[in-house]
Short mmCIF file of C-alpha atoms in Angstrom, two decimals:
data_model
loop_
_atom_site.label_atom_id
_atom_site.label_comp_id
_atom_site.label_asym_id
_atom_site.label_seq_id
_atom_site.Cartn_x
_atom_site.Cartn_y
_atom_site.Cartn_z
CA MET A 96 -68.90 -14.05 0.20
CA VAL A 97 -70.77 -15.81 2.75
CA GLY A 98 -73.09 -13.65 4.82
CA ARG A 99 -76.58 -12.32 4.90
CA ARG A 100 -78.55 -11.61 1.86
CA VAL A 101 -79.09 -7.95 1.11
CA ALA A 102 -82.27 -6.86 -0.21
CA ILE A 103 -82.98 -3.47 -1.89
CA THR A 104 -86.45 -2.21 -0.55
CA GLY A 105 -86.42 1.50 -1.30
CA LEU A 106 -85.41 3.89 -4.17
CA GLY A 107 -85.57 7.56 -4.51
CA LEU A 108 -84.21 10.38 -6.38
CA VAL A 109 -84.04 13.89 -7.25
CA SER A 110 -83.01 13.95 -10.95
CA PRO A 111 -82.86 16.12 -13.88
CA TYR A 112 -86.39 14.48 -15.00
CA GLY A 113 -87.95 15.06 -11.57
CA GLY A 114 -88.32 12.64 -8.63
CA ASP A 115 -90.68 10.15 -10.20
CA LEU A 116 -88.81 6.82 -10.65
CA ALA A 117 -91.09 5.34 -13.36
CA ASP A 118 -90.66 8.60 -15.39
CA PHE A 119 -87.13 8.84 -14.93
CA PHE A 120 -86.48 5.25 -16.15
CA SER A 121 -88.93 5.61 -19.07
CA ARG A 122 -87.25 8.78 -20.29
CA LEU A 123 -83.85 6.92 -20.02
CA CYS A 124 -85.28 4.13 -21.98
CA ALA A 125 -86.38 6.51 -24.76
CA GLY A 126 -83.12 8.34 -24.95
CA GLU A 127 -84.49 11.59 -23.76
CA SER A 128 -81.50 13.92 -22.84
CA ALA A 129 -82.11 16.47 -19.52
CA ILE A 130 -78.87 18.27 -20.58
CA ARG A 131 -79.56 21.92 -21.16
CA HIS A 132 -77.52 25.31 -21.80
CA LEU A 133 -76.58 27.13 -18.60
CA LEU A 134 -75.78 30.58 -19.26
CA THR A 135 -74.99 32.84 -16.05
CA ASP A 136 -74.41 36.41 -15.41
CA ASP A 137 -71.22 35.91 -13.36
CA GLN A 138 -68.57 38.53 -13.99
CA PRO A 139 -65.96 39.16 -15.32
CA ARG A 140 -66.75 35.90 -17.40
CA PRO A 141 -70.47 34.39 -17.53
CA LEU A 142 -70.48 30.53 -17.84
CA SER A 143 -71.71 29.25 -20.86
CA ILE A 144 -71.65 25.51 -20.67
CA PRO A 145 -74.17 22.55 -21.21
CA PHE A 146 -75.33 21.77 -17.80
CA VAL A 147 -77.92 19.12 -16.08
CA SER A 148 -80.06 20.76 -13.38
CA CYS A 149 -83.17 19.93 -11.36
CA PRO A 150 -85.49 22.88 -12.05
CA THR A 151 -88.44 21.29 -10.62
CA PHE A 152 -86.92 20.72 -7.20
CA ASP A 153 -88.25 23.18 -4.42
CA PRO A 154 -86.49 22.43 -1.32
CA ASP A 155 -89.10 24.30 0.91
CA VAL A 156 -91.78 22.11 -0.67
CA ALA A 157 -90.08 18.95 -0.47
CA LEU A 158 -88.75 19.36 2.94
CA GLY A 159 -90.42 22.46 4.42
CA ARG A 160 -88.53 25.89 4.94
CA PRO A 161 -87.26 25.48 8.52
CA LEU A 162 -85.34 22.03 7.46
CA ALA A 163 -84.53 23.20 4.17
CA SER A 164 -83.05 26.65 5.59
CA MET A 165 -80.53 24.55 7.87
CA MET A 166 -79.00 22.75 4.64
CA ASP A 167 -76.89 23.52 1.68
CA ARG A 168 -78.39 22.47 -1.78
CA PHE A 169 -76.52 19.28 -1.76
CA ALA A 170 -77.83 18.26 1.43
CA GLN A 171 -81.54 19.38 0.51
CA LEU A 172 -81.21 17.24 -2.68
CA GLY A 173 -79.79 14.20 -0.60
CA MET A 174 -82.45 14.50 1.98
CA ALA A 175 -85.40 14.76 -0.48
CA ALA A 176 -84.05 11.52 -2.24
CA ALA A 177 -83.53 9.76 1.26
CA PHE A 178 -87.02 10.53 2.17
CA ASP A 179 -88.66 9.07 -0.95
CA ALA A 180 -86.39 5.98 -0.77
CA TRP A 181 -87.37 5.50 2.91
CA ASP A 182 -91.08 5.86 1.90
CA ASP A 183 -90.78 3.84 -1.00
CA ALA A 184 -89.56 1.25 1.55
CA GLY A 185 -92.65 1.52 3.61
CA LEU A 186 -90.84 2.42 6.73
CA PRO A 187 -92.17 4.94 9.04
CA ARG A 188 -90.06 7.95 9.56
CA ALA A 189 -90.90 8.30 13.03
CA VAL A 190 -89.08 5.83 15.37
CA GLY A 191 -91.55 3.34 16.69
CA ASP A 192 -91.18 0.13 18.80
CA GLU A 193 -88.40 -1.45 16.77
CA SER A 194 -84.85 -0.11 17.73
CA ARG A 195 -82.79 1.86 14.96
CA ASP A 196 -79.51 1.47 16.92
CA ASP A 197 -77.92 -0.71 14.26
CA TRP A 198 -79.78 1.07 11.23
CA GLY A 199 -77.40 3.46 9.46
CA VAL A 200 -76.44 5.96 6.84
CA SER A 201 -73.62 5.58 4.11
CA TRP A 202 -73.65 8.88 1.99
CA GLY A 203 -71.30 9.87 -1.05
CA THR A 204 -70.48 13.37 -2.02
CA ALA A 205 -67.57 14.61 -4.09
CA LEU A 206 -68.15 18.46 -3.30
CA GLY A 207 -70.21 18.69 -0.28
CA GLY A 208 -71.66 22.46 0.54
CA THR A 209 -69.56 24.28 -1.91
CA LEU A 210 -72.52 26.74 -2.54
CA ALA A 211 -72.36 27.72 0.89
CA TYR A 212 -68.79 28.18 0.76
CA GLU A 213 -68.81 30.21 -2.38
CA LYS A 214 -71.66 32.42 -1.06
CA GLY A 215 -69.24 32.85 2.08
CA TYR A 216 -66.45 33.81 -0.48
CA ARG A 217 -68.53 36.26 -2.45
CA GLU A 218 -69.79 37.94 0.80
CA LEU A 219 -66.20 38.51 2.15
CA TRP A 220 -64.27 39.31 -1.02
CA GLN A 221 -67.02 41.21 -3.33
CA ARG A 222 -69.15 42.76 -0.81
CA GLY A 223 -66.67 43.41 1.85
CA ARG A 224 -68.34 41.70 4.63
CA GLU A 225 -66.41 41.15 7.90
CA ARG A 226 -68.70 38.25 9.43
CA LEU A 227 -70.38 35.44 7.90
CA SER A 228 -73.19 33.30 8.95
CA PRO A 229 -72.84 31.20 12.01
CA LEU A 230 -74.22 28.32 9.92
CA SER A 231 -71.61 28.46 7.15
CA VAL A 232 -69.47 25.53 8.39
CA LEU A 233 -72.73 23.37 9.08
CA LEU A 234 -74.07 24.16 5.75
CA GLY A 235 -70.56 23.20 4.01
CA MET A 236 -69.26 20.42 5.73
CA ASN A 237 -69.36 17.12 3.66
CA ASN A 238 -71.17 15.10 6.12
CA ALA A 239 -74.01 17.31 6.36
CA ALA A 240 -76.17 15.28 4.20
CA ASN A 241 -75.95 12.00 6.08
CA ALA A 242 -76.03 13.72 9.38
CA HIS A 243 -79.41 15.48 8.55
CA ILE A 244 -80.80 11.93 7.33
CA SER A 245 -79.72 10.17 10.55
CA ILE A 246 -81.23 12.89 12.66
CA GLN A 247 -84.50 13.17 10.73
CA LEU A 248 -84.92 9.19 10.65
CA GLY A 249 -83.68 8.47 14.14
CA LEU A 250 -80.96 6.24 12.82
CA GLY A 251 -78.63 5.33 15.64
CA GLY A 252 -75.92 3.35 13.61
CA VAL A 253 -73.01 4.66 11.80
CA SER A 254 -73.54 7.80 9.76
CA ALA A 255 -70.70 8.03 7.36
CA SER A 256 -69.71 10.20 4.36
CA HIS A 257 -67.48 9.11 1.55
CA THR A 258 -65.73 11.39 -0.63
CA VAL A 259 -64.07 9.48 -3.44
CA ALA A 260 -64.28 12.08 -6.54
CA CYS A 261 -66.80 10.39 -9.09
CA ALA A 262 -66.85 6.98 -7.29
CA SER A 263 -68.36 8.49 -3.95
CA SER A 264 -71.75 7.14 -3.90
CA ALA A 265 -70.77 3.86 -5.35
CA VAL A 266 -68.15 3.50 -2.33
CA ALA A 267 -70.97 4.34 -0.01
CA ILE A 268 -73.49 1.86 -1.55
CA GLY A 269 -70.64 -0.68 -1.50
CA GLU A 270 -69.64 -0.20 2.23
CA ALA A 271 -73.24 -0.04 3.25
CA PHE A 272 -73.72 -3.30 1.60
CA ARG A 273 -71.02 -4.90 3.35
CA ARG A 274 -72.45 -3.93 6.58
CA VAL A 275 -75.72 -5.40 6.20
CA ARG A 276 -74.27 -8.56 4.74
CA SER A 277 -71.91 -8.79 7.76
CA GLY A 278 -74.57 -8.28 10.31
CA GLU A 279 -73.47 -5.08 11.50
CA ALA A 280 -76.55 -3.23 10.18
CA THR A 281 -80.22 -4.45 9.72
CA VAL A 282 -80.97 -1.36 7.36
CA MET A 283 -78.71 0.99 5.80
CA LEU A 284 -79.93 4.27 4.05
CA THR A 285 -77.26 4.83 1.33
CA GLY A 286 -76.58 6.84 -1.99
CA GLY A 287 -75.37 10.25 -2.81
CA SER A 288 -75.85 13.88 -3.74
CA ASP A 289 -73.84 16.77 -5.40
CA VAL A 290 -74.35 20.41 -6.59
CA SER A 291 -71.68 21.57 -9.28
CA GLN A 292 -72.96 24.66 -10.49
CA ALA A 293 -70.91 26.76 -8.16
CA TYR A 294 -68.93 29.32 -10.29
CA GLY A 295 -65.60 28.36 -8.89
CA VAL A 296 -66.34 24.69 -9.39
CA ALA A 297 -67.36 24.91 -13.06
CA ARG A 298 -64.41 27.21 -13.82
CA ALA A 299 -61.99 24.42 -12.03
CA TRP A 300 -63.53 21.62 -14.19
CA GLU A 301 -63.38 23.86 -17.18
CA ALA A 302 -59.48 24.46 -16.91
CA LEU A 303 -59.18 20.36 -16.84
CA ARG A 304 -60.31 20.56 -20.28
CA VAL A 305 -62.75 17.51 -19.89
CA MET A 306 -66.18 19.37 -20.24
CA ALA A 307 -67.98 19.19 -23.39
CA PRO A 308 -68.71 22.56 -25.30
CA GLY A 309 -72.39 23.30 -26.31
CA ASP A 310 -75.06 25.96 -26.73
CA ALA A 311 -78.73 26.15 -26.40
CA GLU A 312 -79.23 24.53 -29.73
CA THR A 313 -76.34 21.66 -29.30
CA SER A 314 -76.34 21.00 -25.57
CA PRO A 315 -78.75 18.26 -25.55
CA ALA A 316 -76.43 16.15 -27.71
CA ALA A 317 -73.21 17.40 -25.93
CA CYS A 318 -72.31 14.18 -23.96
CA ARG A 319 -71.49 11.52 -26.40
CA PRO A 320 -69.82 8.29 -24.40
CA PHE A 321 -67.98 6.06 -26.86
CA ALA A 322 -68.39 8.12 -29.94
CA ALA A 323 -65.75 9.09 -32.22
CA ASP A 324 -66.69 12.68 -31.92
CA ARG A 325 -66.99 12.69 -28.18
CA ARG A 326 -65.62 15.97 -26.65
CA GLY A 327 -65.90 15.56 -22.82
CA LEU A 328 -68.44 15.26 -19.82
CA VAL A 329 -71.48 17.40 -18.79
CA LEU A 330 -71.55 18.32 -15.10
CA GLY A 331 -75.01 18.16 -13.25
CA GLU A 332 -76.75 17.97 -9.86
CA GLY A 333 -78.81 15.40 -8.27
CA ALA A 334 -79.40 12.80 -5.55
CA ALA A 335 -80.21 9.18 -5.39
CA ALA A 336 -80.85 7.01 -2.33
CA LEU A 337 -81.24 3.18 -1.75
CA VAL A 338 -82.46 1.61 1.33
CA LEU A 339 -80.46 -1.77 1.81
CA GLU A 340 -81.86 -4.15 4.06
CA ASP A 341 -81.34 -7.67 5.87
CA TRP A 342 -83.38 -10.12 3.53
CA GLU A 343 -84.96 -11.83 6.34
CA HIS A 344 -86.01 -8.63 7.80
CA ALA A 345 -87.52 -7.43 4.58
CA VAL A 346 -89.50 -10.43 4.00
CA ALA A 347 -90.82 -10.67 7.56
CA ARG A 348 -92.29 -7.16 7.32
CA GLY A 349 -93.63 -7.83 3.74
CA ALA A 350 -91.46 -5.37 1.97
CA THR A 351 -91.35 -5.05 -1.59
CA ILE A 352 -87.91 -6.16 -2.72
CA HIS A 353 -86.79 -4.21 -6.15
CA GLY A 354 -83.63 -6.29 -6.28
CA GLU A 355 -80.41 -7.75 -4.59
CA ILE A 356 -77.19 -6.49 -4.08
CA VAL A 357 -74.79 -9.35 -4.25
CA GLY A 358 -71.33 -7.82 -4.76
CA TYR A 359 -68.93 -5.03 -4.45
CA GLY A 360 -65.48 -4.69 -5.77
CA ALA A 361 -62.77 -1.79 -5.18
CA SER A 362 -59.25 -1.14 -6.51
CA CYS A 363 -56.90 1.85 -6.82
CA ASP A 364 -54.89 2.34 -10.27
CA HIS A 365 -52.00 3.67 -7.99
CA THR A 366 -50.55 5.15 -11.16
CA HIS A 367 -51.80 8.70 -11.77
CA LEU A 368 -54.29 11.12 -10.32
CA VAL A 369 -56.28 11.76 -13.75
CA ARG A 370 -55.25 9.15 -16.33
CA PRO A 371 -57.23 5.88 -15.64
CA GLU A 372 -55.41 2.50 -16.10
CA ALA A 373 -57.26 -0.50 -17.19
CA ALA A 374 -55.54 -3.02 -14.94
CA GLY A 375 -57.08 -1.16 -11.86
CA GLN A 376 -60.43 -1.36 -13.19
CA VAL A 377 -59.85 -5.11 -14.30
CA ARG A 378 -59.11 -5.74 -10.49
CA ALA A 379 -62.27 -4.05 -9.32
CA LEU A 380 -64.47 -5.84 -11.68
CA HIS A 381 -62.78 -9.10 -10.82
CA ALA A 382 -63.24 -8.53 -7.26
CA GLY A 383 -66.99 -7.48 -7.50
CA LEU A 384 -67.63 -10.70 -9.50
CA ALA A 385 -65.79 -12.74 -7.11
CA ASP A 386 -67.54 -11.06 -4.15
CA GLY A 387 -71.03 -11.70 -5.56
CA GLY A 388 -69.83 -15.57 -6.46
CA LEU A 389 -70.72 -14.60 -10.21
CA THR A 390 -68.84 -15.41 -13.43
CA PRO A 391 -68.76 -13.04 -16.50
CA ASP A 392 -71.41 -15.24 -18.21
CA ASP A 393 -73.91 -14.47 -15.35
CA ILE A 394 -73.79 -10.72 -16.24
CA GLY A 395 -76.40 -9.33 -18.75
CA TYR A 396 -75.77 -5.71 -18.47
CA VAL A 397 -73.12 -3.24 -17.60
CA ASN A 398 -74.02 0.40 -16.71
CA ALA A 399 -70.87 2.00 -17.80
CA HIS A 400 -69.00 4.74 -16.00
CA GLY A 401 -68.66 6.26 -19.73
CA THR A 402 -68.19 9.83 -19.11
CA ALA A 403 -67.36 10.82 -22.90
CA THR A 404 -63.84 11.61 -21.97
CA ALA A 405 -61.07 10.98 -24.68
CA GLU A 406 -58.85 8.48 -22.46
CA GLY A 407 -61.51 7.10 -20.30
CA ASP A 408 -64.05 5.55 -22.58
CA PRO A 409 -61.40 3.37 -24.53
CA ILE A 410 -59.70 2.44 -21.27
CA GLU A 411 -63.21 1.35 -19.80
CA ILE A 412 -63.94 -0.84 -22.85
CA ALA A 413 -60.44 -2.49 -22.49
CA ALA A 414 -61.09 -3.40 -19.01
CA LEU A 415 -64.40 -4.94 -19.81
CA LYS A 416 -62.87 -6.96 -22.78
CA ALA A 417 -60.09 -8.13 -20.52
CA VAL A 418 -62.53 -9.56 -17.75
CA PHE A 419 -65.27 -10.80 -20.04
CA GLY A 420 -62.99 -12.23 -23.11
CA GLU A 421 -65.10 -13.54 -26.10
CA ARG A 422 -68.10 -13.00 -24.10
CA ALA A 423 -67.38 -9.25 -24.37
CA ALA A 424 -68.77 -8.95 -27.88
CA THR A 425 -72.23 -9.96 -26.69
CA LEU A 426 -72.19 -8.13 -23.46
CA PRO A 427 -74.80 -5.27 -23.36
CA VAL A 428 -73.20 -1.91 -22.34
CA SER A 429 -74.64 1.61 -22.25
CA ALA A 430 -73.75 4.87 -20.52
CA THR A 431 -76.58 6.74 -19.13
CA LYS A 432 -74.71 9.84 -18.40
CA SER A 433 -75.09 10.78 -22.01
CA MET A 434 -78.74 11.72 -20.97
CA HIS A 435 -78.48 12.84 -17.09
CA GLY A 436 -74.99 14.02 -17.12
CA HIS A 437 -72.37 13.53 -14.69
CA LEU A 438 -73.43 13.97 -11.33
CA LEU A 439 -70.25 13.50 -9.84
CA GLY A 440 -70.43 12.08 -6.17
CA ALA A 441 -74.21 11.29 -6.87
CA ALA A 442 -73.28 9.47 -10.26
CA GLY A 443 -72.95 5.97 -8.72
CA ALA A 444 -76.00 6.13 -7.00
CA ILE A 445 -78.29 7.42 -9.83
CA GLU A 446 -76.70 4.81 -12.10
CA ALA A 447 -77.15 2.14 -9.54
CA ILE A 448 -80.65 2.82 -9.59
CA ALA A 449 -80.86 2.61 -13.46
CA THR A 450 -79.23 -0.51 -13.32
CA VAL A 451 -81.81 -2.00 -10.50
CA LEU A 452 -84.57 -0.54 -12.56
CA ALA A 453 -83.23 -2.41 -15.90
CA LEU A 454 -83.12 -5.44 -14.23
CA ARG A 455 -86.44 -5.16 -12.67
CA GLU A 456 -88.33 -3.84 -15.66
CA ASP A 457 -86.35 -6.24 -18.17
CA VAL A 458 -85.25 -3.15 -20.23
CA LEU A 459 -81.86 -2.02 -20.84
CA PRO A 460 -81.51 1.78 -21.32
CA PRO A 461 -79.40 3.14 -24.03
CA THR A 462 -76.47 5.21 -24.71
CA ARG A 463 -77.80 8.60 -26.33
CA ASN A 464 -75.89 10.30 -29.48
CA LEU A 465 -74.12 7.00 -30.55
CA ALA A 466 -75.75 5.95 -33.43
CA ASP A 467 -73.30 5.50 -36.41
CA ASN A 468 -70.18 7.23 -34.85
CA LEU A 469 -68.83 4.56 -32.59
CA ASP A 470 -64.81 5.07 -31.81
CA PRO A 471 -62.94 2.35 -33.32
CA ALA A 472 -61.06 2.45 -30.16
CA CYS A 473 -64.20 1.49 -28.12
CA VAL A 474 -65.46 -1.64 -30.29
CA GLY A 475 -65.62 -5.18 -28.81
CA VAL A 476 -68.92 -4.81 -26.74
CA ASP A 477 -72.47 -4.80 -27.59
CA HIS A 478 -73.24 -1.00 -27.27
CA LEU A 479 -76.92 -0.24 -26.78
CA THR A 480 -78.20 2.82 -28.94
CA VAL A 481 -81.65 2.10 -28.51
CA ALA A 482 -83.58 0.45 -25.47
CA ARG A 483 -83.35 -3.50 -25.41
CA ARG A 484 -86.27 -5.27 -24.12
CA GLY A 485 -86.89 -8.93 -23.08
CA SER A 486 -83.19 -10.10 -22.86
CA ALA A 487 -84.18 -11.08 -18.98
CA PRO A 488 -80.45 -10.52 -17.58
CA CYS A 489 -80.18 -12.44 -14.21
CA ALA A 490 -77.41 -9.73 -13.01
CA ALA A 491 -75.81 -6.64 -13.91
CA LEU A 492 -72.85 -4.22 -13.12
CA SER A 493 -72.67 -0.54 -12.35
CA ASN A 494 -69.04 0.97 -12.86
CA SER A 495 -67.62 3.91 -11.29
CA PHE A 496 -64.01 5.07 -11.92
CA ALA A 497 -62.64 8.31 -10.29
CA PHE A 498 -60.07 10.70 -10.60
CA GLY A 499 -57.40 9.45 -8.13
CA GLY A 500 -57.44 6.09 -9.46
CA SER A 501 -60.37 4.93 -7.29
CA ASN A 502 -62.60 2.15 -8.97
CA ALA A 503 -65.61 0.78 -7.52
CA VAL A 504 -68.00 -1.96 -9.13
CA LEU A 505 -71.45 -2.77 -7.88
CA VAL A 506 -73.00 -6.03 -8.69
CA PHE A 507 -76.95 -6.64 -8.68
CA ARG A 508 -79.04 -9.50 -9.28
CA SER A 509 -82.68 -9.81 -10.54
CA VAL A 510 -85.45 -10.91 -8.31
CA ARG A 511 -87.96 -11.40 -11.06
CA PRO A 512 -90.13 -14.52 -10.52
#
């Protein structure tokens, strides 16, 4: 697709490993699991599940109490990641002489402010309250994160939230990319955030029978994408943000460029709400490659959606084999959800950052818990079970495939000298 080049000049996250990018990536490459056991005191039945949390995140420290008090936790996480990405891009938080009227936000969340809503429900039904906080709607609305980001950074362009289940932030990034490439925006702050430990949310996912079991001892190994003994996904919380910028604008101001986003493909299976279909994923993969002007031979790594569900994993591998043909056997593939869990609406963004860092650092992170137990239905690609260094891929894909049949593929290119 002809248009402006789009640079990635800022990266920020709040992850289960903390907020330091180098530490996040080094732990992924070391195969370190952030999955722990969650045991709550909820009644009548406590939650006891593997879970991924951000235990070191303190919103009052990251944002200041006045600002943090105006947000649900998903927006707090998003605002903190956005600030970090903005600072990493070397952009001032205060509006200066340069107009930001075409600078915008494109944000993904699957759940929005569920903690705020659940707190309200408990106050109404368990405690017999007749009135709720007047902030309840403002805390719970799905566009709260992008609205706060726009306000705090003075961004006068589009401020959009995307709710596309597990593909939310991948779609948000793809749509932001299109705006910069087309010339509609000079700078877009994009990514996603989600929090899934609300009791009702966790119980709803549990009812789908797609969540991996585990206790305090076994939880770190609970998520096993592509393994024969996989038993489901592990929910989590977190946020990730990227600054996408017109290439010439970034170069003119001397910005550090982490990588380049060159393509975005999206499709819908249009067959089933829950069961994925390889044909729909193939369309998204082909669309992403075509959009980036690349061929399958140009791709040196795929960060897979890889949720460790019974049906999802083999279908994704089938889609990759259909697109890459004979080349698939040597195509490096890994699923970092095996370590950082499934962050739902934030998953595409944190995996996009992992993919950008893999290209920048020339290190491909592995899939944890996949040593000698590969499912025969998932053979046919080069599964990374340990980090691989020195392969110098020039381009990589990040896949996000969601309930509802929504598929999104992001295509990144290295800018190493």
